[in-house]
mmCIF file of C-alpha atoms in Angstrom:
data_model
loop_
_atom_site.group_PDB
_atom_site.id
_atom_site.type_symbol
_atom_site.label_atom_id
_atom_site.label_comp_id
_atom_site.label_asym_id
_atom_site.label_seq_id
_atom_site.Cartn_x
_atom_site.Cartn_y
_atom_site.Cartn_z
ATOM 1 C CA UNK A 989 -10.753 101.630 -111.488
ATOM 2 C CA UNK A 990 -9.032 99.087 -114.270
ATOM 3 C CA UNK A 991 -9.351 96.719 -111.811
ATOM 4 C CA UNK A 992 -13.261 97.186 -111.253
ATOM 5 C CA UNK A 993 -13.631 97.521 -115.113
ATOM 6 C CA UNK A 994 -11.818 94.069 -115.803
ATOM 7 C CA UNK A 995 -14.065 92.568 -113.261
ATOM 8 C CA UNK A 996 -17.215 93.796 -114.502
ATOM 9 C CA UNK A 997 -15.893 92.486 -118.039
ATOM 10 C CA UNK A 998 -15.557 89.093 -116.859
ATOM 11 C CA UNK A 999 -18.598 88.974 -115.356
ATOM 12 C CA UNK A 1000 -20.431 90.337 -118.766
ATOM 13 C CA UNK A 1001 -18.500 87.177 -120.627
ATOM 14 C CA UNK A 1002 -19.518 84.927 -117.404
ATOM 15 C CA UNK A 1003 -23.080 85.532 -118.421
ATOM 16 C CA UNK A 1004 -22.781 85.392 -122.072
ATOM 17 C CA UNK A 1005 -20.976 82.296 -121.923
ATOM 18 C CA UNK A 1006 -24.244 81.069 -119.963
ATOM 19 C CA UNK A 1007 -26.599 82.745 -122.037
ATOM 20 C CA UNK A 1008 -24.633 80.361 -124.786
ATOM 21 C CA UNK A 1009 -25.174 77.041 -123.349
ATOM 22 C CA UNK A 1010 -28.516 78.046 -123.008
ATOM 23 C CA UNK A 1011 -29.862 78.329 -126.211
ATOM 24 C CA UNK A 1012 -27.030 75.869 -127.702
ATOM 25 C CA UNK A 1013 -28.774 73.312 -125.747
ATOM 26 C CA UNK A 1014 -32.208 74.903 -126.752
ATOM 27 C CA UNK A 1015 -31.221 75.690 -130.518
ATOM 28 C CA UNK A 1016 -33.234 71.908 -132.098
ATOM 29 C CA UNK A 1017 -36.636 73.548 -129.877
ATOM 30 C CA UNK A 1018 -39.614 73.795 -132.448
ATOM 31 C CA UNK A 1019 -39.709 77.311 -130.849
ATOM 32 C CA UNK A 1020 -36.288 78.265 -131.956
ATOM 33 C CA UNK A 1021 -37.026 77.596 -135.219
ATOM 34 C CA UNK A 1022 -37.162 81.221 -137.016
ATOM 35 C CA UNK A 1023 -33.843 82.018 -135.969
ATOM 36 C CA UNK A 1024 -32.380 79.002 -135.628
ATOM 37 C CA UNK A 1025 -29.774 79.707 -138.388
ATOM 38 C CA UNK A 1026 -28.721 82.463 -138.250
ATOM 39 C CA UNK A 1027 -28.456 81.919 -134.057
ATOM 40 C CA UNK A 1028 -26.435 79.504 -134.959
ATOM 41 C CA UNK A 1029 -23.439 81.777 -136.339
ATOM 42 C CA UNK A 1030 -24.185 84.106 -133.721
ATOM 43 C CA UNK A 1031 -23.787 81.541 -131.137
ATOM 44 C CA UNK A 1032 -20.909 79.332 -133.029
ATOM 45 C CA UNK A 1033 -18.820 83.227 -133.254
ATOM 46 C CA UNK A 1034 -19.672 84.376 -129.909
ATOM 47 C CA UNK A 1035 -18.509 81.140 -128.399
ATOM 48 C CA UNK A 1036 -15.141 80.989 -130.237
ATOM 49 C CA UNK A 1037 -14.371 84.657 -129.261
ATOM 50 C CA UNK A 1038 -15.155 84.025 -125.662
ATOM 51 C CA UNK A 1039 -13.211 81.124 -125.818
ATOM 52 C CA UNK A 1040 -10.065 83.262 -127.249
ATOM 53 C CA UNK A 1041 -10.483 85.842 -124.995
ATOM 54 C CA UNK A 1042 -10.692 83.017 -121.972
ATOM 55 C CA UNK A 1043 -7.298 81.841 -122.864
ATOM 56 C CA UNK A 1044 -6.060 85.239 -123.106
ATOM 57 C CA UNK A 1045 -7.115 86.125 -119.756
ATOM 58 C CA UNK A 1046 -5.955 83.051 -118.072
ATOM 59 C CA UNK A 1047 -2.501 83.397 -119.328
ATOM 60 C CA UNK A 1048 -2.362 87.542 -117.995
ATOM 61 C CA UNK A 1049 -4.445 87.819 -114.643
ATOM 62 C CA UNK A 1050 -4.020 85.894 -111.227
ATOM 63 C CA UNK A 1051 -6.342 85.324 -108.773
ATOM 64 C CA UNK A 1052 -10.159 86.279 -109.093
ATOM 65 C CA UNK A 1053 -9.674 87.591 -112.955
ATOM 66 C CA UNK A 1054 -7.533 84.074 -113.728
ATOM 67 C CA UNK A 1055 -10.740 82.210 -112.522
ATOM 68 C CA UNK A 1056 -13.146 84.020 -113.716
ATOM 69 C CA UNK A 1057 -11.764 83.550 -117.133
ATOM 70 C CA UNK A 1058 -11.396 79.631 -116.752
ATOM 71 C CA UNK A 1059 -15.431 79.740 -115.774
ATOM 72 C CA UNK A 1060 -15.973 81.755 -119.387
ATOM 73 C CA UNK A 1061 -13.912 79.108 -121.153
ATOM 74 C CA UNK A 1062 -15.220 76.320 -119.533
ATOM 75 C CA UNK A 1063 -19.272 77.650 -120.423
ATOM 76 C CA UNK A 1064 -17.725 78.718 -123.685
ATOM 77 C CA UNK A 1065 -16.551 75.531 -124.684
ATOM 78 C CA UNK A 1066 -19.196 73.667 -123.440
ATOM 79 C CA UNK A 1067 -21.788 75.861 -125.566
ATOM 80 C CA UNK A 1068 -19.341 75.704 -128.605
ATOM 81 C CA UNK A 1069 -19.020 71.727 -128.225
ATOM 82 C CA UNK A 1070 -22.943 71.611 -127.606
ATOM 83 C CA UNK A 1071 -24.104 73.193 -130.854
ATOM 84 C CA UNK A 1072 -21.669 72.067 -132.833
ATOM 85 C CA UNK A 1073 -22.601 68.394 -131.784
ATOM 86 C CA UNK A 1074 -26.405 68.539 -132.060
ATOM 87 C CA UNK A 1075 -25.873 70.218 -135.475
ATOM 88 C CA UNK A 1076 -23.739 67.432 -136.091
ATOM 89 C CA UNK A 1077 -26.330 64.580 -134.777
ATOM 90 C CA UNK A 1078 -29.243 66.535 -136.830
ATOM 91 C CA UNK A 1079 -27.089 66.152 -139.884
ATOM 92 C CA UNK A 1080 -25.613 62.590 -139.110
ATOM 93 C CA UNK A 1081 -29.254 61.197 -138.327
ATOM 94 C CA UNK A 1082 -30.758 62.740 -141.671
ATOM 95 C CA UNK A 1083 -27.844 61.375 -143.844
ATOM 96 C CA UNK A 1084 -28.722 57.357 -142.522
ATOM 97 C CA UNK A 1085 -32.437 58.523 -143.150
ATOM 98 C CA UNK A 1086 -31.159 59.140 -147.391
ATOM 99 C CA UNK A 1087 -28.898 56.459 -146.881
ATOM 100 C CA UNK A 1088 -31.777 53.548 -146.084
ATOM 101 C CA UNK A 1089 -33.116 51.586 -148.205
ATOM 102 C CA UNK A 1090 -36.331 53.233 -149.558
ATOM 103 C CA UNK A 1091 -38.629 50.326 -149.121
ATOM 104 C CA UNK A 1092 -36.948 49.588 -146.044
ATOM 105 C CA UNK A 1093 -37.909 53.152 -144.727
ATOM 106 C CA UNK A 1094 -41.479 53.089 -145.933
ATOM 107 C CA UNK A 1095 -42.944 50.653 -143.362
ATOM 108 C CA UNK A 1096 -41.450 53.395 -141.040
ATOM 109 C CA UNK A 1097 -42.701 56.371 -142.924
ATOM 110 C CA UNK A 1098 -45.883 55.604 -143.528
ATOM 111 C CA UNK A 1099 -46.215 56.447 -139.844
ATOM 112 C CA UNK A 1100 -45.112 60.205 -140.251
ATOM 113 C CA UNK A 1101 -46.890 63.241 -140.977
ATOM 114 C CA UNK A 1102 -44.345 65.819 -141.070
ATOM 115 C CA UNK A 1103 -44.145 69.562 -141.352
ATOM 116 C CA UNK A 1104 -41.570 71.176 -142.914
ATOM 117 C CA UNK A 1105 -39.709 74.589 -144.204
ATOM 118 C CA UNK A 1106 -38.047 73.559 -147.272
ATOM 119 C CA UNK A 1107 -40.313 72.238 -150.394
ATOM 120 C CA UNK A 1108 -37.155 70.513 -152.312
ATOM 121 C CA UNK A 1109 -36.233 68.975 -148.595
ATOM 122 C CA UNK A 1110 -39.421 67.887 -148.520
ATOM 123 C CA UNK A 1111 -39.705 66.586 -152.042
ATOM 124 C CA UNK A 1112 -36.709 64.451 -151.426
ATOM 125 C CA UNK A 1113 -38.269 62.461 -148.317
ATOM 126 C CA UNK A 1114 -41.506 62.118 -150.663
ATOM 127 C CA UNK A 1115 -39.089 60.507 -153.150
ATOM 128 C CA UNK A 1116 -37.065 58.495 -150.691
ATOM 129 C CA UNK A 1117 -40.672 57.097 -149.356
ATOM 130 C CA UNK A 1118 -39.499 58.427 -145.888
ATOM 131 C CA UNK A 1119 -43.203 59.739 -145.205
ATOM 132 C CA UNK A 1120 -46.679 59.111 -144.676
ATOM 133 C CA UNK A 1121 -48.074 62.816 -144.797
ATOM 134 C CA UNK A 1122 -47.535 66.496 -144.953
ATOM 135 C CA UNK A 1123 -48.339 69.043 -142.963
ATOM 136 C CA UNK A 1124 -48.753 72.376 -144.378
ATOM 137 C CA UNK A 1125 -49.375 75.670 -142.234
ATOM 138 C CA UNK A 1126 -49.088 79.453 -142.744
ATOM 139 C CA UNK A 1127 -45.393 79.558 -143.246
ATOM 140 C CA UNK A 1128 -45.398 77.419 -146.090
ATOM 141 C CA UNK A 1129 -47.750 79.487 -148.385
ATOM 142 C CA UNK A 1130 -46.785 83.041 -147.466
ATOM 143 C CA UNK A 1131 -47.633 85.117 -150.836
ATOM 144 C CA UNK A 1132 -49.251 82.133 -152.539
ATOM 145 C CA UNK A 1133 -52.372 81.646 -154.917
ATOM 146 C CA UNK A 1134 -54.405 78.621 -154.409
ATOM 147 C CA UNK A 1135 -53.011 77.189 -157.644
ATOM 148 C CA UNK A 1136 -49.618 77.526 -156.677
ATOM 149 C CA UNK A 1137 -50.419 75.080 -153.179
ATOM 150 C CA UNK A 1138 -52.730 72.886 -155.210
ATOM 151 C CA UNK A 1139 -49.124 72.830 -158.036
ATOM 152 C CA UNK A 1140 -47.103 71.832 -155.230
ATOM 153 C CA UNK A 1141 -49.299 69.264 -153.498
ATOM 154 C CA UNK A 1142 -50.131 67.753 -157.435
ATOM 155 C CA UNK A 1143 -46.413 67.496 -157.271
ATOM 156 C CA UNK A 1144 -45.802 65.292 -154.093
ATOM 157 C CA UNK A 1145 -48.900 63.291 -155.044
ATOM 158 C CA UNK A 1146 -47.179 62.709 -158.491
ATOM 159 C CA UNK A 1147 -44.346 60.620 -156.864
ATOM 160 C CA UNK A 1148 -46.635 58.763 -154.976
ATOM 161 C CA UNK A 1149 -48.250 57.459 -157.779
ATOM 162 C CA UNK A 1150 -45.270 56.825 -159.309
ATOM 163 C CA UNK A 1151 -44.046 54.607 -157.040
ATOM 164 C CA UNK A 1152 -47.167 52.604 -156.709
ATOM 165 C CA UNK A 1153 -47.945 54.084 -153.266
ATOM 166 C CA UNK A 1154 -51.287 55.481 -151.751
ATOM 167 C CA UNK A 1155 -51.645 59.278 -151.616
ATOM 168 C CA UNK A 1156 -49.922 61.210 -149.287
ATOM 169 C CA UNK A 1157 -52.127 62.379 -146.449
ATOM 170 C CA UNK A 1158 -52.358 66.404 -146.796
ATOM 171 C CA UNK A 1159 -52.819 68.134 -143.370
ATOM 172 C CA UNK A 1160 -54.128 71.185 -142.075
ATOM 173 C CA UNK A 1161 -54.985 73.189 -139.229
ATOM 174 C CA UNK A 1162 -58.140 75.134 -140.559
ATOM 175 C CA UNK A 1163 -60.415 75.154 -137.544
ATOM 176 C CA UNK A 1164 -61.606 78.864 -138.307
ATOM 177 C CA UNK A 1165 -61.435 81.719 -136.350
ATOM 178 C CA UNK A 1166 -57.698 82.043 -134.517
ATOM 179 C CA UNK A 1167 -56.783 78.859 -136.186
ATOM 180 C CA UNK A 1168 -56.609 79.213 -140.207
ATOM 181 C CA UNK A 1169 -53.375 78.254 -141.044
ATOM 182 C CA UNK A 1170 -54.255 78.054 -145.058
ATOM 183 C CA UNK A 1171 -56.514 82.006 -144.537
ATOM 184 C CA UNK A 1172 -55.217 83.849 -147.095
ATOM 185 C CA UNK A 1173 -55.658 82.507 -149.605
ATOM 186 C CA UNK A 1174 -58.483 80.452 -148.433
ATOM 187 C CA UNK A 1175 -61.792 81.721 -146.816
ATOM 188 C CA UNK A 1176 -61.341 83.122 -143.258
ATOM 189 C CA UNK A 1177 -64.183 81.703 -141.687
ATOM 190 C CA UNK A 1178 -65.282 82.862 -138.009
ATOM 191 C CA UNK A 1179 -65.008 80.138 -135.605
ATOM 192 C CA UNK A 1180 -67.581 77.342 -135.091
ATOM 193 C CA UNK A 1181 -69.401 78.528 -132.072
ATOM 194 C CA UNK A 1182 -70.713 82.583 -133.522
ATOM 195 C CA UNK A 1183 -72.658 80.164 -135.786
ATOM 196 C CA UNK A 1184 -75.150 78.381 -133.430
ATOM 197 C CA UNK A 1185 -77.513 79.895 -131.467
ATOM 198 C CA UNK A 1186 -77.757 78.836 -127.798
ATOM 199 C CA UNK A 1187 -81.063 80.146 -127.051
ATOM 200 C CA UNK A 1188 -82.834 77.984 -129.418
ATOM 201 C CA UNK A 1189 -82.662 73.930 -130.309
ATOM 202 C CA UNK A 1190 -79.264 73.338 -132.157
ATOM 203 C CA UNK A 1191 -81.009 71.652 -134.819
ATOM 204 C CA UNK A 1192 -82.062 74.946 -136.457
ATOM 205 C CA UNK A 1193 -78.431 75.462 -136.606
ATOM 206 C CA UNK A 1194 -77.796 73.050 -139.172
ATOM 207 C CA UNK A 1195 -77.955 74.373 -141.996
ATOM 208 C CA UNK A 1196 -75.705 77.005 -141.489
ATOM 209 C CA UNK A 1197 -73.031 74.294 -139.963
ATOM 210 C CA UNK A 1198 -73.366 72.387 -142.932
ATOM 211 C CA UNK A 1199 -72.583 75.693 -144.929
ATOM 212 C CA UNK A 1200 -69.807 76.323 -143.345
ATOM 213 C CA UNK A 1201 -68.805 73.251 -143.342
ATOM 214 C CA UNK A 1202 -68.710 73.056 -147.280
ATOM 215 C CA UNK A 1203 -67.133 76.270 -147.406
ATOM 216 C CA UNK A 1204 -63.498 74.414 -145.881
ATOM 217 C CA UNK A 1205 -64.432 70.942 -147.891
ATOM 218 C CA UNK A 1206 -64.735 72.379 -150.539
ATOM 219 C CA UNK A 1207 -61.886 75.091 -150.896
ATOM 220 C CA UNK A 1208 -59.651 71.904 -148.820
ATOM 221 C CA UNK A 1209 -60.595 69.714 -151.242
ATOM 222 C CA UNK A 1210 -59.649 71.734 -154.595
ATOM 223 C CA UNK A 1211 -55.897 72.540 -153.261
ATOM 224 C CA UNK A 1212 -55.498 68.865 -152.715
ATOM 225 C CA UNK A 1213 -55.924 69.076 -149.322
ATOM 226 C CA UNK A 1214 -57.210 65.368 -147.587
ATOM 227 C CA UNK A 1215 -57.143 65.578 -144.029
ATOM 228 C CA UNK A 1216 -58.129 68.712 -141.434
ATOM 229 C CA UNK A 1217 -56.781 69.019 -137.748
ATOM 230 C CA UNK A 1218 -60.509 70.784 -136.782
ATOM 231 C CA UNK A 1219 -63.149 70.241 -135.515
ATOM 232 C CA UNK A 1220 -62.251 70.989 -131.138
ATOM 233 C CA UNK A 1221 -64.749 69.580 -129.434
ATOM 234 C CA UNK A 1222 -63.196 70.388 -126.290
ATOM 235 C CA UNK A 1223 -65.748 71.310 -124.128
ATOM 236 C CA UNK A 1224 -65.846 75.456 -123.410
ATOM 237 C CA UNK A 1225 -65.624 75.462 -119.385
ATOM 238 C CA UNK A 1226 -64.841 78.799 -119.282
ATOM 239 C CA UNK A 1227 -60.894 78.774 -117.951
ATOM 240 C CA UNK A 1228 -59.343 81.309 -118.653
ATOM 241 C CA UNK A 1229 -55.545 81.509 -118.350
ATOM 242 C CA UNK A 1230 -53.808 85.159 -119.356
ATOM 243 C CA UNK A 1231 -50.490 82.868 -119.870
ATOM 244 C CA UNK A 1232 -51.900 80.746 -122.216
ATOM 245 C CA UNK A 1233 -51.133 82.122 -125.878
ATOM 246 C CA UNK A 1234 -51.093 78.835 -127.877
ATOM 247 C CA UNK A 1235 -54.016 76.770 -126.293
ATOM 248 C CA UNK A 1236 -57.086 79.390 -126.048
ATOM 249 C CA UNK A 1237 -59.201 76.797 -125.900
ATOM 250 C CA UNK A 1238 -62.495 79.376 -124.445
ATOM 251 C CA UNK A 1239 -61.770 81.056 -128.013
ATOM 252 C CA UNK A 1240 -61.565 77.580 -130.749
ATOM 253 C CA UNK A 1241 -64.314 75.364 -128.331
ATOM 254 C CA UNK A 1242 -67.779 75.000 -129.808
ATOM 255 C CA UNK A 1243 -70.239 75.286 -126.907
ATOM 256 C CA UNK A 1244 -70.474 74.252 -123.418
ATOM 257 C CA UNK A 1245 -73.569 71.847 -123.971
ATOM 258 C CA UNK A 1246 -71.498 68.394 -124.943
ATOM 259 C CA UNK A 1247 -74.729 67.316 -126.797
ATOM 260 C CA UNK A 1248 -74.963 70.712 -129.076
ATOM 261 C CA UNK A 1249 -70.678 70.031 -129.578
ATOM 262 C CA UNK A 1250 -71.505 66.660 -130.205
ATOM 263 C CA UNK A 1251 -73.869 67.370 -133.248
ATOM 264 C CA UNK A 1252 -72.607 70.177 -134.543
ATOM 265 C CA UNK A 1253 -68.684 68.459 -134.848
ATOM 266 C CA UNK A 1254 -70.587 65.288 -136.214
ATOM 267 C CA UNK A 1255 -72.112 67.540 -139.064
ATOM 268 C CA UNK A 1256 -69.526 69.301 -139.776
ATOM 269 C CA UNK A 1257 -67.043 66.253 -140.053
ATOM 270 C CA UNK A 1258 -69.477 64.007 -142.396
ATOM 271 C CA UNK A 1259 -69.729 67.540 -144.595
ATOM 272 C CA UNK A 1260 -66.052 67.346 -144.941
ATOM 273 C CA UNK A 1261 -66.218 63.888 -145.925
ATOM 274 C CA UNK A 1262 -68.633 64.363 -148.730
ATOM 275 C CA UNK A 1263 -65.450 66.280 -150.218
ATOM 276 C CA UNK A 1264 -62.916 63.348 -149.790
ATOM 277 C CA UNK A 1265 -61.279 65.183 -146.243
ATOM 278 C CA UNK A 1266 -60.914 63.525 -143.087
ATOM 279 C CA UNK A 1267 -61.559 65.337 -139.933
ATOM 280 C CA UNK A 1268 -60.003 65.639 -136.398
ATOM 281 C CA UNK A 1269 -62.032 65.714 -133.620
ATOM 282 C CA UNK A 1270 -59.566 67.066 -130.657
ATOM 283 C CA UNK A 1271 -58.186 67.384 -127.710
ATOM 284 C CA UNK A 1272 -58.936 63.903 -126.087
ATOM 285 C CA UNK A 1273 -58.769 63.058 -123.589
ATOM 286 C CA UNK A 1274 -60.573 67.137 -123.625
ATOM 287 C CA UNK A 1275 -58.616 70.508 -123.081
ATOM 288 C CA UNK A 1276 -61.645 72.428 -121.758
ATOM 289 C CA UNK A 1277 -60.633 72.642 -118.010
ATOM 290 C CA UNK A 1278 -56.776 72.466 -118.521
ATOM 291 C CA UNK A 1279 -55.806 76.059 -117.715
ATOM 292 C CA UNK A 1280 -52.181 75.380 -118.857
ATOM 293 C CA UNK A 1281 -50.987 76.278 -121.955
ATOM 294 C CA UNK A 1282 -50.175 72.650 -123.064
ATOM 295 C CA UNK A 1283 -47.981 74.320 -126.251
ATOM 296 C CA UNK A 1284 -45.175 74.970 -123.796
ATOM 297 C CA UNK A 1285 -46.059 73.498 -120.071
ATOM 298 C CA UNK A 1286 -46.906 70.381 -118.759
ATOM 299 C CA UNK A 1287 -50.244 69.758 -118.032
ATOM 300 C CA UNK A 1288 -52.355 67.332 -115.974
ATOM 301 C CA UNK A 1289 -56.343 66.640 -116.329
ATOM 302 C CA UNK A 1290 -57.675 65.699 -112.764
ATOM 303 C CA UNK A 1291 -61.129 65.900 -113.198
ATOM 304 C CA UNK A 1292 -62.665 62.169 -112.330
ATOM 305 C CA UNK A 1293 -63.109 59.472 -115.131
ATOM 306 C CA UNK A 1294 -66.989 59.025 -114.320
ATOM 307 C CA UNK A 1295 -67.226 62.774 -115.085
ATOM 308 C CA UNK A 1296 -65.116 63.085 -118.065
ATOM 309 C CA UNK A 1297 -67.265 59.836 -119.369
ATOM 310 C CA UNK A 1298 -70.814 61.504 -118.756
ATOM 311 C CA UNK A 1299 -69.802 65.208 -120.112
ATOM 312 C CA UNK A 1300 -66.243 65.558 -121.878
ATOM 313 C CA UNK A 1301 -66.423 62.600 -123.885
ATOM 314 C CA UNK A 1302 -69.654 62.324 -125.143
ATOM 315 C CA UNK A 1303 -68.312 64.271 -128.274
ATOM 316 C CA UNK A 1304 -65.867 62.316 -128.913
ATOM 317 C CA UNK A 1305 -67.706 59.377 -128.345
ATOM 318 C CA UNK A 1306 -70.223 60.404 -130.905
ATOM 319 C CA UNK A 1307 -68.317 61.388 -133.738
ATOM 320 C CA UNK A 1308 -65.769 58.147 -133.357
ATOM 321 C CA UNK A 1309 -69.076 56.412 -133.576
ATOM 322 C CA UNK A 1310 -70.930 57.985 -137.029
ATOM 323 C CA UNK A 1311 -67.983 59.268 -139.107
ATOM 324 C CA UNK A 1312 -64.266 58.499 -140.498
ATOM 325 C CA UNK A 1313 -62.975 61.096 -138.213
ATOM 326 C CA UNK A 1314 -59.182 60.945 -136.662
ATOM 327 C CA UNK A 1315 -58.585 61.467 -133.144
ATOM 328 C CA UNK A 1316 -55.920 63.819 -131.913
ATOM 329 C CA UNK A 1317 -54.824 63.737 -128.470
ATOM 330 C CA UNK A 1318 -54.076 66.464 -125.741
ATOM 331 C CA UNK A 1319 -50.696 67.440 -124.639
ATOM 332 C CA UNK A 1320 -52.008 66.520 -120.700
ATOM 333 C CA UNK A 1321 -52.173 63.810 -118.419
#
């Protein structure tokens, strides 16, 4: 019976010691990022215990225990080694970062729009000219008034002036509907499409796109905010997917029509820019029959070029034409 209980032990450690090298090689994944410090110590003391007990085992049993335990300490080790050395590159690569020369780094930075988790972190790369942009989402203004995003956004803009640089660019993902990052405290607005009417000529729909429109140029605008990740003028095809929990693109698209998307994401992007914000029309090259949830799979687009050129692109197409808008692209290929 001790015999069948050692085993069984072993083969619990066997799988932790996996279960370690797993997420040690996983721990940098944007996905991760919630836990990743305190799974860090979790991962850092399971490992060293596992790797103590190993040694322990290796020196009492023979046989089938002795290797079992050399497998643990091997997958121990290697999951201790691995986190410790990509916490190690992480902290190595952002210490040459600070350790640049600032006006050597802005060519670079000017390039970056970055997101972040810490305001003083964040503050420091404004300072050390290490950035272009900032991305702000729902995590960085839980339990925050208007006036305290607009402070901290006056803020980073305040060392830009100082050192003679343009502004920072201020992003957001406030599409409406499932995607209002900044909602609280701003407006939540219901998305694009339950504001047109298909069954009559899109143009009587104007007004009300305009409104809306205003509604997120103008709130956008007042915080400090200069550039918008919305409109999607992926087309709506109609896919689908019960997997796909990021993407939803049926949910955020406009219409199916890519005339009515066209016009209404044109509107809605020059409104924006009557407030000093920049749109982004996206997915290109068009999410709207990728049934993949492109957040955490690889996708691929198939559909012909001829087609996408006639019907997925016309939206794109038009707004690139008759506006300032950016252009984000699609996580497919």
């Amino acid at each position: 019976m001790q015999a069948v209980y050692h085993l069984l032990w072993n083969i619990v450690q066997l799988l932790v010691a996996l279960a370690i090298l797993f997420v040690a090689n996983y721990l940098r994944s944007p996905f991760l990022a919630n836990l990743r410090l305190w799974l860090f110590w979790l991962v850092l003391g399971l490992s060293l215990s596992l790797i103590i007990s190993a040694v322990i085992g290796i020196k009492k049993h023979r046989s089938l225990f002795k290797m079992l335990s050399v497998l643990v300490l091997i997958f121990s080790f290697a999951g201790f080694s691995s986190i410790l050395g990509t916490e190690a590159k992480f902290h190595l690569v952002k210490h040459q970062i600070f350790s640049t020369d600032a006006t050597r780094l802005e060519k670079l930075g000017n390039h970056f729009i970055v997101g972040y988790r810490d305001f003083e972190g964040l503050k420091k790369l404004v300072e050390h000219r290490a950035i272009g942009g900032v991305f702000i989402t729902a995590r960085n203004i839980k339990e925050q008034s208007k006036a305290d995003i607009q402070q901290q956004i006056s803020t980073l803009q305040a060392i830009r002036q100082q050192q003679g640089l343009s502004p920072l660019w201020i992003a957001v993902d406030q599409e409406g509907g499932i995607v209002s990052r900044l909602s609280p405290p701003l407006t939540q607005l219901p998305p694009l499409a339950t504001i047109i009417s298909e069954e009559q000529p899109i143009e009587q729909s104007k007004a009300a796109v305009i409104k809306y429109a205003r509604i997120h140029g103008q709130e956008l605008s007042e915080i400090g905010v200069n550039l918008n990740f919305a409109p999607v003028v992926d087309l709506n095809k109609g896919v689908v997917n019960p997997q796909d929990k990021f993407s939803q693109i049926y949910r955020r698209a406009i219409s199916t029509d890519q005339e009515v998307v066209a016009k209404v994401a044109l509107w809605y992007c020059q409104t924006l820019e009557e407030y000093g914000v920049k749109c982004t029309i996206k997915h290109f090259p068009g999410l709207g029959r990728v049934e993949t949830d492109t957040h955490i799979d690889h996708a691929e687009l198939d559909t012909p070029l001829s087609e996408l050129v006639a019907d997925d692109w016309v939206p794109f197409r038009q707004v690139m034409n008759n506006s300032q808008a950016f252009t984000m692209l699609g996580h497919a290929k």
